[in-house]
CSV table of C-alpha atoms in Angstrom, one decimal:
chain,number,residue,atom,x,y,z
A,1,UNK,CA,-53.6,51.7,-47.7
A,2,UNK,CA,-54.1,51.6,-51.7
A,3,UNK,CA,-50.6,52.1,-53.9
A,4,UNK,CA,-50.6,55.9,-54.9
A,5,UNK,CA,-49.7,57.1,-58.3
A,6,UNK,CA,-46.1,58.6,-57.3
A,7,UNK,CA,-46.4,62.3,-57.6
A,8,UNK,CA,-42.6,62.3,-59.0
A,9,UNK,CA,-40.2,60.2,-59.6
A,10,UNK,CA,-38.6,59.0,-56.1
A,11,UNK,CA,-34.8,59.5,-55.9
A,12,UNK,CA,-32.5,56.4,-56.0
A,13,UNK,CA,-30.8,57.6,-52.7
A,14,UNK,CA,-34.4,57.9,-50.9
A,15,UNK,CA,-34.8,53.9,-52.1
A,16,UNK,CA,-31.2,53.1,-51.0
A,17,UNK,CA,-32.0,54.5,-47.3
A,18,UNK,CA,-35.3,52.9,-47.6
A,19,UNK,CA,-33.7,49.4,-48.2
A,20,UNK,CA,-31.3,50.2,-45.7
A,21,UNK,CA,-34.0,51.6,-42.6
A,22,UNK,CA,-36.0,48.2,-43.5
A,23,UNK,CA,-33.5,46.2,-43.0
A,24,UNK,CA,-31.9,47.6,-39.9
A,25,UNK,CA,-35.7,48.4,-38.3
A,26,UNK,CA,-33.7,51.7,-36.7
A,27,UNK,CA,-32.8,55.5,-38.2
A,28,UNK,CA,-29.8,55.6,-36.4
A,29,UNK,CA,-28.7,51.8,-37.5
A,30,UNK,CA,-29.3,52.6,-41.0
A,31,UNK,CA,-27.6,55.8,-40.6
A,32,UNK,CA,-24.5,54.4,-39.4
A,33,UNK,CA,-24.2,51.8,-42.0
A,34,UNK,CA,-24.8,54.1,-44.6
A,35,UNK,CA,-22.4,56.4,-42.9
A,36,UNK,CA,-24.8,59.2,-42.6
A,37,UNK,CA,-26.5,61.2,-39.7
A,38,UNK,CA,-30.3,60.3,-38.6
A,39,UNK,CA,-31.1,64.0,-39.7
A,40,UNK,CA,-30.3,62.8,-43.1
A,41,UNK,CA,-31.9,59.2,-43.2
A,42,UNK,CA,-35.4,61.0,-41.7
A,43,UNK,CA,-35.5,63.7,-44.6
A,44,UNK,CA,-34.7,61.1,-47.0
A,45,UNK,CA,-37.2,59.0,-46.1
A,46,UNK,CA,-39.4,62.4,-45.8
A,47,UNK,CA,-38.4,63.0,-49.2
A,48,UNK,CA,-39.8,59.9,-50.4
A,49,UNK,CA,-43.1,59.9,-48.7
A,50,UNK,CA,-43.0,63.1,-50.7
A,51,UNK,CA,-42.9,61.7,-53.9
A,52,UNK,CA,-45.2,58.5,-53.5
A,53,UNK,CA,-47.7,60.5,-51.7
A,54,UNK,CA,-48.3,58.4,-48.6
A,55,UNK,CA,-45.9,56.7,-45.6
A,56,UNK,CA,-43.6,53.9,-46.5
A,57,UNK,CA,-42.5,53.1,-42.7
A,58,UNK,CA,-44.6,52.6,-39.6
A,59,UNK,CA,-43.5,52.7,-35.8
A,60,UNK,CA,-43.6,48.7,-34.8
A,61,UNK,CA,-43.1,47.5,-31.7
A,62,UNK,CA,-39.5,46.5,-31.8
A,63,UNK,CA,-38.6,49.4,-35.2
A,64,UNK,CA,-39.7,51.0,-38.2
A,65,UNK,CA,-41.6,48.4,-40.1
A,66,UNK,CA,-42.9,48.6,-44.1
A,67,UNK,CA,-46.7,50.4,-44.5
A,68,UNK,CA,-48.0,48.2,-48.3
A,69,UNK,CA,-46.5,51.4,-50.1
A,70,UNK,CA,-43.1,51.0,-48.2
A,71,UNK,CA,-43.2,47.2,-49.5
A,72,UNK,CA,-43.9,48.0,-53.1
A,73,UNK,CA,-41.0,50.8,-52.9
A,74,UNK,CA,-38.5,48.5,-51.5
A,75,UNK,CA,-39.0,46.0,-54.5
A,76,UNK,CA,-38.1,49.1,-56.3
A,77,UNK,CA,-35.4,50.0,-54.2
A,78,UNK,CA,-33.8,46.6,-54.7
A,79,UNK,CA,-33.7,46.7,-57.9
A,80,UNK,CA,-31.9,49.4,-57.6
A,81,UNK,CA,-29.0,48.1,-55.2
A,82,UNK,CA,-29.0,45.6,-57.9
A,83,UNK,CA,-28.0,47.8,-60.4
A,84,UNK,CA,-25.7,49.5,-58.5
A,85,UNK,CA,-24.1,46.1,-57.8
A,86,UNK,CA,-23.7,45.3,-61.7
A,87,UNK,CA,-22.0,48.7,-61.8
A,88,UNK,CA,-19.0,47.5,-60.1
A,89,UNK,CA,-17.8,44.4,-62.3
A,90,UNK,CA,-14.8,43.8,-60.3
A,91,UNK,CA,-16.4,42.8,-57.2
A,92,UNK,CA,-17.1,39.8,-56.0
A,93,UNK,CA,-20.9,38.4,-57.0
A,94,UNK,CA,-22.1,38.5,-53.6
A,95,UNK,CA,-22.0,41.3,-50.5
A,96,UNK,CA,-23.4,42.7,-47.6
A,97,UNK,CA,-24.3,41.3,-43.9
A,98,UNK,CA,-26.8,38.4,-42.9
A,99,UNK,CA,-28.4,38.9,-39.4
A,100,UNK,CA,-29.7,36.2,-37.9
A,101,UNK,CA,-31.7,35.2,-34.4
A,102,UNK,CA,-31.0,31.8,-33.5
A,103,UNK,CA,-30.4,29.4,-30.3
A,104,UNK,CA,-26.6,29.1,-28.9
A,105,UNK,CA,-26.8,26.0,-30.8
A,106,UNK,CA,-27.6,26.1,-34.1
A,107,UNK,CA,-25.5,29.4,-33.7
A,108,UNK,CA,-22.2,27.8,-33.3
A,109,UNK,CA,-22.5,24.2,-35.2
A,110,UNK,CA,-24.6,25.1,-38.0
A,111,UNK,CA,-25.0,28.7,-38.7
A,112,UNK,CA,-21.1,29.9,-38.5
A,113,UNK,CA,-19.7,26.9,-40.6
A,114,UNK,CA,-22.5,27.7,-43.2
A,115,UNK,CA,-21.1,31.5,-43.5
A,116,UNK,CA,-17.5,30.4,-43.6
A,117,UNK,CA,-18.3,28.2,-46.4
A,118,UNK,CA,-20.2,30.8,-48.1
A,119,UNK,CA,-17.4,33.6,-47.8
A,120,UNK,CA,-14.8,30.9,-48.8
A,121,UNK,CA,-16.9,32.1,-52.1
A,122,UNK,CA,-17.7,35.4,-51.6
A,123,UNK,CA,-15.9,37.2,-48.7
A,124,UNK,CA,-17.7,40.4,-48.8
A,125,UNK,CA,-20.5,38.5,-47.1
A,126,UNK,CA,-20.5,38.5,-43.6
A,127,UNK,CA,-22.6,37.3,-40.7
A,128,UNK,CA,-24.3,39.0,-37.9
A,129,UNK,CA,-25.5,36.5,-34.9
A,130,UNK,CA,-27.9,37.4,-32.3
A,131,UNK,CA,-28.3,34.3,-30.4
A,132,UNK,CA,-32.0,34.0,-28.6
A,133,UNK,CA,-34.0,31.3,-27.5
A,134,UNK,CA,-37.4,32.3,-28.4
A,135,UNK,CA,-40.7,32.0,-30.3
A,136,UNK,CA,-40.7,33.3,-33.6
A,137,UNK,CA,-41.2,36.7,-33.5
A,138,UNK,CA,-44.3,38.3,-35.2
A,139,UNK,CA,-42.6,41.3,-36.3
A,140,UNK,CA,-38.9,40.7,-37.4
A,141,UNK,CA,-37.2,44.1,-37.1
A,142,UNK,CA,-33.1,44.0,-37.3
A,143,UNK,CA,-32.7,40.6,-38.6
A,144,UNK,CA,-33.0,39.1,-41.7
A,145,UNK,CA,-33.7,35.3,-40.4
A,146,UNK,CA,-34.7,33.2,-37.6
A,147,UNK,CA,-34.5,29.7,-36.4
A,148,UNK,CA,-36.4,28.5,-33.7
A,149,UNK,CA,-36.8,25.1,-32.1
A,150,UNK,CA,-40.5,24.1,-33.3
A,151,UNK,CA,-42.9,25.1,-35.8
A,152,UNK,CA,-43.7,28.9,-35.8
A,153,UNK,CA,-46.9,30.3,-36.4
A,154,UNK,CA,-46.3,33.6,-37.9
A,155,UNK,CA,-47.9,36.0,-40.3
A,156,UNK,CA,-46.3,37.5,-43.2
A,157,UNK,CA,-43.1,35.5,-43.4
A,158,UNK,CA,-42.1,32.2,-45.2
A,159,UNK,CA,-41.1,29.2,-42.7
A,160,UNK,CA,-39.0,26.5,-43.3
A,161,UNK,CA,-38.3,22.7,-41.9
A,162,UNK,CA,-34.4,22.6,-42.1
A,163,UNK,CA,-34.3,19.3,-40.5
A,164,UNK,CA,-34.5,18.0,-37.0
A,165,UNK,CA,-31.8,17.1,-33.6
A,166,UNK,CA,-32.3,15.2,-30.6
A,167,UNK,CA,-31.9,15.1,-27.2
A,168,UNK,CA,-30.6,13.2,-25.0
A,169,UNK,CA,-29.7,12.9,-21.3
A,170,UNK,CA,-26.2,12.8,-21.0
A,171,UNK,CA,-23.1,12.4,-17.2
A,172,UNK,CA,-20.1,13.0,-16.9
A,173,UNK,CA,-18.0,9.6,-16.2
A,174,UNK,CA,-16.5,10.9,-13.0
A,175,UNK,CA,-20.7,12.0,-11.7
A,176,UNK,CA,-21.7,8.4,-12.6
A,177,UNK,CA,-18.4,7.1,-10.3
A,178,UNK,CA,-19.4,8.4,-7.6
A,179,UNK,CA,-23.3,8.2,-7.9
A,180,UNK,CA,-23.7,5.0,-10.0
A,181,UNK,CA,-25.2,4.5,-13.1
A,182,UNK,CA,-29.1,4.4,-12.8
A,183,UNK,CA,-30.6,1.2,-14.2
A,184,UNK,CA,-34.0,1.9,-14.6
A,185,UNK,CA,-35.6,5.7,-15.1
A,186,UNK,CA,-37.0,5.4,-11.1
A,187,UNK,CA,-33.4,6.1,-10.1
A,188,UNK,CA,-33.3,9.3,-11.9
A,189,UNK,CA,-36.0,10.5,-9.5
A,190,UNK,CA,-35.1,13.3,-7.3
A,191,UNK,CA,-31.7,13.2,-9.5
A,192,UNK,CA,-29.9,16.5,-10.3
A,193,UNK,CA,-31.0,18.1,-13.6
A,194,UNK,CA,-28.9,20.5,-15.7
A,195,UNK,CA,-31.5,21.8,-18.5
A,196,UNK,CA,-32.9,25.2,-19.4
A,197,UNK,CA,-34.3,27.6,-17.1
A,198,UNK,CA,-37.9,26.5,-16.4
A,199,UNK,CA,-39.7,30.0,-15.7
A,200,UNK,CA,-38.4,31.6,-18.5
A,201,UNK,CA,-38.3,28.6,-21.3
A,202,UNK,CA,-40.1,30.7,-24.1
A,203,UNK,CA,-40.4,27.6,-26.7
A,204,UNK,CA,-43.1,24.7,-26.4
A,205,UNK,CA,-41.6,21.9,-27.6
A,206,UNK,CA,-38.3,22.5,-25.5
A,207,UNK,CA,-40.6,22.8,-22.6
A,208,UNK,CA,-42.4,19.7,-24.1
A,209,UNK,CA,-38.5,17.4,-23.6
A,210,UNK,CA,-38.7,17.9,-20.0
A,211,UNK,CA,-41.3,15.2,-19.7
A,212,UNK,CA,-39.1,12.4,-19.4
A,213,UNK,CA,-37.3,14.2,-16.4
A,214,UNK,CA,-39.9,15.4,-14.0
A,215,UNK,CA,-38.9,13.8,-10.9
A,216,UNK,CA,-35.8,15.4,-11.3
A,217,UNK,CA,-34.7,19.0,-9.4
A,218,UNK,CA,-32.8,21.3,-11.2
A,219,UNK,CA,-29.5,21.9,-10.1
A,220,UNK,CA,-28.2,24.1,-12.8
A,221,UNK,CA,-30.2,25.8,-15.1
A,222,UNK,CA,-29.1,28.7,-17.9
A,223,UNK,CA,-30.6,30.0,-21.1
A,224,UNK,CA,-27.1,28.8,-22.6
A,225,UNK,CA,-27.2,25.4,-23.7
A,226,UNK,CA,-23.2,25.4,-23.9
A,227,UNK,CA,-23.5,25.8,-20.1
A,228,UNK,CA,-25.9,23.1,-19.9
A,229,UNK,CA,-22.6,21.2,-21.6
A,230,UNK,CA,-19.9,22.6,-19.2
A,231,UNK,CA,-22.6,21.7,-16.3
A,232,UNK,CA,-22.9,18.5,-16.9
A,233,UNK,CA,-19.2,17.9,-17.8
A,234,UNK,CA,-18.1,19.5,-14.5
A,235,UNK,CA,-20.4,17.3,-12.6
A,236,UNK,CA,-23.0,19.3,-11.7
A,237,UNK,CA,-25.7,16.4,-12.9
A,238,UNK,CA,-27.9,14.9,-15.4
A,239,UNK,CA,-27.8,17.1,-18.6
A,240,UNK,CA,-30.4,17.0,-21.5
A,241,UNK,CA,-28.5,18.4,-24.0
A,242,UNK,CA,-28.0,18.2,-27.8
A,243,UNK,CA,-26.3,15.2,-29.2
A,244,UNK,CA,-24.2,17.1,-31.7
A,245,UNK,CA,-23.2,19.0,-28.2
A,246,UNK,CA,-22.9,16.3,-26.3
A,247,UNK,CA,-21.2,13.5,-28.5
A,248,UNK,CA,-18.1,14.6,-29.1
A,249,UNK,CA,-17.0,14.5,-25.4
A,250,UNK,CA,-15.0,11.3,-24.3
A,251,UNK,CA,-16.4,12.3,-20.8
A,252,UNK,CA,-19.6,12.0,-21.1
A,253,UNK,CA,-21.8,9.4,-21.2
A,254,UNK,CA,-25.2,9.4,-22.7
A,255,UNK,CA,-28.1,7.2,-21.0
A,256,UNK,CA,-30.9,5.1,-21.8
A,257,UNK,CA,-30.0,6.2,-25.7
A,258,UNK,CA,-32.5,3.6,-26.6
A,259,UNK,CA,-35.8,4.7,-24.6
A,260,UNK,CA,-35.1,8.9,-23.6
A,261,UNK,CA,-34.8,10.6,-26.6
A,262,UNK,CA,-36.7,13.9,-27.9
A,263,UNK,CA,-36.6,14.8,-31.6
A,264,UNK,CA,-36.8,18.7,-32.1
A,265,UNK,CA,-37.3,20.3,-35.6
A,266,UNK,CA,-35.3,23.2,-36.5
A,267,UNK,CA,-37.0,25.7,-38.5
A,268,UNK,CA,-36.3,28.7,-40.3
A,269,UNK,CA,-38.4,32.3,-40.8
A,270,UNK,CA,-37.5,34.7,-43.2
A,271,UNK,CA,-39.4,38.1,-44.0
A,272,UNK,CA,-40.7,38.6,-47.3
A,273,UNK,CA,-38.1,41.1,-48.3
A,274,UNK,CA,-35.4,38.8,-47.2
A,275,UNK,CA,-36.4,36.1,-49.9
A,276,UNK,CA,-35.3,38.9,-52.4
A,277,UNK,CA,-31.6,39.7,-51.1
A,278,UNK,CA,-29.4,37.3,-53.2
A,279,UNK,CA,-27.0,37.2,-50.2
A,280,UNK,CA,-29.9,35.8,-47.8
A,281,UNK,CA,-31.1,33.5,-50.4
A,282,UNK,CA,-27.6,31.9,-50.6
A,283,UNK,CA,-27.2,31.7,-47.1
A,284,UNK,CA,-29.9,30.3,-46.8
A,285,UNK,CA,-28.5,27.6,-48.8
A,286,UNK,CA,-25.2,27.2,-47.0
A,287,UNK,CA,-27.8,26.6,-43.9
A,288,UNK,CA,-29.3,23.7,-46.0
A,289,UNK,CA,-26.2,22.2,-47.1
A,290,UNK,CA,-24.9,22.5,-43.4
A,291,UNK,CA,-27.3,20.5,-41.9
A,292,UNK,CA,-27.5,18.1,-44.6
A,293,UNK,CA,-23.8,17.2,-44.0
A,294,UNK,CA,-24.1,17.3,-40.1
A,295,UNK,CA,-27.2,15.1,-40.0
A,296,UNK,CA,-26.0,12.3,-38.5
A,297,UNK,CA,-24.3,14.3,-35.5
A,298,UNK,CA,-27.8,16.5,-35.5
A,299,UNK,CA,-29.4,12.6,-34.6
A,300,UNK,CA,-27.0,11.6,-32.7
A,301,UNK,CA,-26.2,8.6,-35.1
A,302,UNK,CA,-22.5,9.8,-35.7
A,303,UNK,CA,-21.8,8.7,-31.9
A,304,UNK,CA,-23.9,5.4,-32.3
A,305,UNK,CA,-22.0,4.5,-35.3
A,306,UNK,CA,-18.9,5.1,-33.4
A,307,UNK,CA,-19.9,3.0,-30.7
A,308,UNK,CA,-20.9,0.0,-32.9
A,309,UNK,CA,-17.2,-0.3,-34.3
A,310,UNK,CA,-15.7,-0.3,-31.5
């Protein structure tokens, strides 16, 4: 579709439910966080299809997605929350909710420290979690931001390496009492795995860590990887779980630290649009800065280190 000449001048309010339909991919989502009806957020949105002579929004597969026009309004739209925003001098610089898709992990130990840092500065910020281990999705309706676990391949969105975690395969001290410590990686064979659910494992390269554990049978599997944690602390086997998971439990003990390990990147997708909200953009830091001051946990060197002065 080729940008029309508007046939009027679109209303602010038509831009401001625009913004608000694009970024919650739903009528009745944008509705209530504007705190109107869905009647009113589909005449507005009729009202500016109106104006600019052609359709701004699209059924997707998941939502309402952006037709070209719809992109070029919401810059426009944008700038208009902008200016809205200078219009209050008394609040703070910042405002407005983040959502986010991202595994249990990076959920809990990088992206909600990263927020709380970031509202230390700006508390009308907040963050909005849905927590999914997935592939990157091709159309990215109701969230600002994803991570995923290995390099995406997506169109029409910006990716990012935030850094990499490993792996490794971790007991619990009472499991290795009563079923010795294995020597050698034969005697894992036919051991007791705790790991993801295999049939449903969406993501390559977290398919890809199972290599160095397929004599083993799975004994508890879970799209959770904080019950992969409580498995394997319990007793319920061998875990391969995340280091910065895994390390700071006194009861378990990681093996073969030297030879099993599997380094997974982290990385982050963000829709066009999302690269112009100043709140994303700043989150986006606090994600940075989070993972630059957890690295060593992320690598499991914090526990290492630990081990080495004692």
């Amino acid at each position: 579709m080729s940008l029309t000449t508007p046939r009027r001048a679109p209303s602010a309010d038509d831009l401001i439910v625009l913004l608000a339909v694009a970024r919650e991919g739903r009528y009745t989502s944008a509705a209530t966080r504007l705190g109107l009806n869905h009647t009113t957020v589909a005449r507005r949105i009729e009202s500016l299809e109106q104006a600019l002579g052609g359709r701004v929004l699209v059924r997707g597969t998941a939502g309402w997605v952006l037709t070209p026009l719809g992109e070029h309004a919401l810059a426009a739209a944008e700038e208009v929350e902008a200016a809205l925003r200078r219009l209050s001098p008394d609040a703070p610089a910042l405002g407005g909710v983040v959502r986010l898709s991202a595994t249990d992990g990076f959920s809990g130990f990088i992206a909600a420290p990263a927020m709380a840092a970031l509202r230390a500065r700006h508390p009308d910020v907040s963050l909005e979690i849905v927590a999914a281990t997935r592939r990157a999705a091709q159309q990215r309706v109701g969230v600002d931001l994803e991570v995923v676990v290995g390099r995406p391949h997506v169109q029409r969105a910006e990716a990012i390496h935030l850094g990499d975690y490993v792996l490794g395969l971790y007991a619990s001290r009472a499991f290795l009492e009563r079923n010795g410590t294995p020597e050698t990686f034969d005697d894992l064979a036919g051991g007791p795995l705790v790991y993801f659910i295999e049939s449903m494992l969406q993501v390559d390269a977290l398919d890809a860590a199972r290599r160095s554990t397929r004599g083993m049978v799975d004994a508890v599997s879970s799209t959770n990887v904080y019950v992969h944690v409580d498995a394997t602390r319990a007793g319920a086997g061998y875990g391969l779980l995340p280091a910065f998971l895994a390390d700071p439990h006194e009861d378990l003990v990681r093996l073969f630290p030297d030879r099993l390990e599997e380094r997974l990147p982290y990385w982050l997708v963000c829709r066009p649009e999302a690269l112009r909200q100043p709140t994303a953009v700043a989150f986006i830091a606090a994600l940075r800065a989070r993972m630059a001051e957890a690295a060593d946990a992320l690598l499991g060197r914090s526990a290492a280190s630990s081990s080495a002065e004692s």
